[in-house]
Every structure is written in structure tokens, then in C-alpha cells.
């Protein structure tokens, strides 16, 4: 069609997809961002929603609100289920066909349970807002049940098993202990809240394996101080509604299991007939386009981007954001008839927080921080990256309030669990750890 501007369709309004749309602002293309949800989610703070520290709206932002500041970008809410390569069209679950000239795939990742029996059915995942609210409600409901029937503590109603000692597992474990000891112990004065347990199960011999050894030790120490029970060098062999079975033959009665042990590319990747690498990630060339399909690009957790040494890049927000900006610039170069360039990830460091004034940070040039300094750096960085002034202000106010009062205002029981009020220790309704596109 003569005179028509090229159409760039972006699947996913997460860190990667949004970076593409923002970087294409003012470029002579029409951008259509497609997402199954109408909001951008700040996943790194999901654990604070799950532990009643923040409200869902604090860490999510309406995509239409973001895109209205980008005149050449529009939003379309749809679940993408495939691509018609011959017709260069996206296919949606509702049967729509969305034509594109350039397609950027940025649909992220889902939880991988590695076929562990019962994990997908009985463990919680923590990938989106629904998971976080379901987990928060379930946890609080266990306390309400025990308030009426304290004998249920023996059956694991106040025991949480977290599988996976990466940043998500560590952050959840620390936040849960603070919720139990500083907030719920006051809410339930007649209940023996000191008997509530948080256990962190990790296959490796330390937590936070991506961090420097000294930071791993610091994090483990901070967790133990908070009475998180560490089971290192141990894996989970089965999850049932009543208990978790471990590789050493032991079992723990537990009604709440969080699966934070694995990540897999979004199942959309399996439906596209493109080469996939480890964890189902789509194989990409150095410029992040799909080999043999120069108009198709993959950014973020969905793609198997590599660094200059050929090592797979981690599935982290900065990788997705930098990849998104790179792809937008590459599309621009293509339109200008210039060759694309290799993607070079600039690693500024990694950090994880364990709780109040306890965090670890490994910054570029080998600089390591722990304790209050790392915690302040973590707070500052998360506030800066969070989208929207209102969200930043709300999170800052909540954090200040929580810090001064040890309170967690968002401890509300919402969602389907609220209907299951039986005091019997029957299997609570759970949010499966499996891919949410198949679970909701
Ligand atoms: C609990 C948790 C904590 C984390 N903590 C950190 C951290 O501290 N630091 C860090 O750097 N990284 C962290 N990460 C990882 C980081 O969030 C991801 O690396 C990052 O979100 C990847 O960005 P993305 O754009 O690839 O995907 P996402 O941000 O996941 O966005 C994917 C988007 O695609 C949409 N989508 C998916 N499937 C479809 C479909 N079929 N059709 C339409 N739309 C679809 C989704 O709705 C979503 O909006 C954390 C992740 C989690 C889950």
C-alpha cells in the first residue's frame, strides 16, 4: 500500500514490549501493542502484594494511560495464540487477525515446575497480580481458620514452604517472617503465631546462587536471624494438598507452598514454529531478530539473547528493557536502509532484599553492598524504575507507613478463597503454579 507507514506490532506490555513502544516514539511507524491484560505489571514487587505490604494498583499501570503519551502507539487487548507467517498476521484467541510489517515478541515467561508431581496443581506461582492476591488471601485465611481451630496448626496451616532460593524465594521468605512476627502476631493475640513456620527449600548448597559467595552467606545469615528454616541441597519430590515431600525422604505438613524455583518461556513460543533453546526460549541472532525471519524480533524473558561471550543472558527486567530499546533502534535502522547492530547488554548489577534494613547488592566493577546501604539502594532503584508518579508516591507512602508502624494495611482476604470458609482441614483452593494462560 503506497504511502502507508510500516506497522510494528508488539506482543506484551511488560518491561521489554513497553521499552520498544517508548523508543519508537516519533519514528515514522505505527505501533500496536497487544497484551492479554490492560496493564503493565512491575513483577519485582509482586511479593509485597502477596505479603500485604502493597496494593495491586501500586505496582500496575494501565497500558492505555502509558501509551497515550506516545502519539504513534496504540493498545489492543487480546490474547495472542499464534502467527500466520504466510499472511504476516498475528492470531488472537478471539479469532482476530492483526497484520504486521515488523513483529516484536515480548510475552515473557511462566513458572516451570519441572514435572514435580503435584507442584502445578497444589503450589502457588508468583507471576502475576492474580497469583499475588490469591496467595495473600490464602495465607490470611489460614490464620483465620486457626483462630477458630488452633489444633489445625499441627496440620501445617501456618507453615509455608517456599521452593527455590533465588531472589523471589528469599524476598518472600523474609517478608513473610516480618508479616507473621510483627503484624499477625498482634492481630491474633490468642493464637500461637510463634509456631508459624517459613521454610525455604533450595537444591543448591546456598541461596542466591547468582550472587557473590560472601553475599550468599550474608543473605543466609539474615534469613536465619528472621527464623526462616533453610533446607539447602534438598529438592522437592512431591507436593500434595497437605504436605511437601523432600528428596531426603522427609516430609513437611504445609498448606501453603510457593513455587519460585523455575522459569520457562511463555507457552506462546511453543506455538510459533520457531527454533527454541533452553527453557523454551526463542533462538535469536546477535541483533535479536529470529534467524531467517528478519522482520521478527524477540526481547526479554521469551528470547534466548546472548552476551558477547555467547552466554545466555539472565531473565531480568534490565535485559528486557535494554533489549526492547535495541530492537526499536534496529527497526529504525532497517527502515533507513542501514545494517542492524549486535545487542550488548550493560550489566549494572543485581540485588535482593531480605527484609527491613537487610539486602544484598552486587554492582558493576565487583562492588558488593549489604545491610542498610544495600537496602536503601534497593528501595531507591525500585522506586525509580516503577512506572507512574502516583504509583511511586503510593509505594513510598506505604513503605514509610510500614516502616514507622510495622503495619501492613493491605491484609485483606479477597477472591474465591473467601467462599471456602470450612474450618475443616480440607484442601484449600489453590492457584496452580502452571502457566496462567492454561490456569485461568
Ligand atoms: C516475582 C518476580 C520477581 C522478580 N524480581 C525481579 C527483580 O528483582 N529484578 C529483575 O531484574 N527482574 C525480576 N524479575 C524478572 C522480571 O520481572 C522479568 O525478567 C521481566 O518482567 C521480563 O520482561 P518481559 O517484557 O520479557 O516480560 P513481562 O514483563 O513478563 O511481560 C510480558 C507481557 O506479555 C503479556 N503476555 C503474555 N502472554 C501473552 C499472550 N499470549 N498474548 C498477549 N499478551 C501476553 C503479559 O500479560 C505481560 O504483560 C522478577 C520476576 C518475578 C515473576
CSV table of C-alpha atoms in Angstrom, one decimal, residues 11-12 104-110 263-270 272 274-284 297-305 315 320:
chain,number,residue,atom,x,y,z
A,11,UNK,CA,3.2,-8.7,21.8
A,12,UNK,CA,3.4,-8.0,25.5
A,104,UNK,CA,8.2,-7.9,18.3
A,105,UNK,CA,7.5,-10.8,20.6
A,106,UNK,CA,7.8,-9.9,24.3
A,107,UNK,CA,5.4,-12.2,26.0
A,108,UNK,CA,7.7,-13.0,28.9
A,109,UNK,CA,8.0,-16.2,30.9
A,110,UNK,CA,5.9,-18.5,33.1
A,263,UNK,CA,11.2,-20.1,34.8
A,264,UNK,CA,10.2,-21.2,31.3
A,265,UNK,CA,9.5,-19.1,28.2
A,266,UNK,CA,5.8,-18.3,27.7
A,267,UNK,CA,4.0,-21.2,26.0
A,268,UNK,CA,3.3,-18.9,23.1
A,269,UNK,CA,6.8,-19.7,22.0
A,270,UNK,CA,5.8,-23.4,21.5
A,272,UNK,CA,5.1,-20.3,16.7
A,274,UNK,CA,10.4,-21.1,15.5
A,275,UNK,CA,13.7,-22.6,16.9
A,276,UNK,CA,13.7,-22.8,20.7
A,277,UNK,CA,16.6,-23.2,23.1
A,278,UNK,CA,16.9,-23.9,26.8
A,279,UNK,CA,13.7,-23.3,28.8
A,280,UNK,CA,11.8,-23.0,25.6
A,281,UNK,CA,13.3,-19.5,24.9
A,282,UNK,CA,13.2,-18.5,21.2
A,283,UNK,CA,16.6,-18.6,19.5
A,284,UNK,CA,17.6,-15.1,18.3
A,297,UNK,CA,12.3,-9.8,16.9
A,298,UNK,CA,12.2,-11.3,20.4
A,299,UNK,CA,13.0,-9.4,23.6
A,300,UNK,CA,13.0,-10.1,27.3
A,301,UNK,CA,12.3,-13.4,29.0
A,302,UNK,CA,10.9,-15.0,25.9
A,303,UNK,CA,14.1,-14.8,23.9
A,304,UNK,CA,17.5,-16.6,24.2
A,305,UNK,CA,19.6,-13.5,23.8
A,315,UNK,CA,15.7,-13.3,32.5
A,320,UNK,CA,14.3,-6.9,28.7
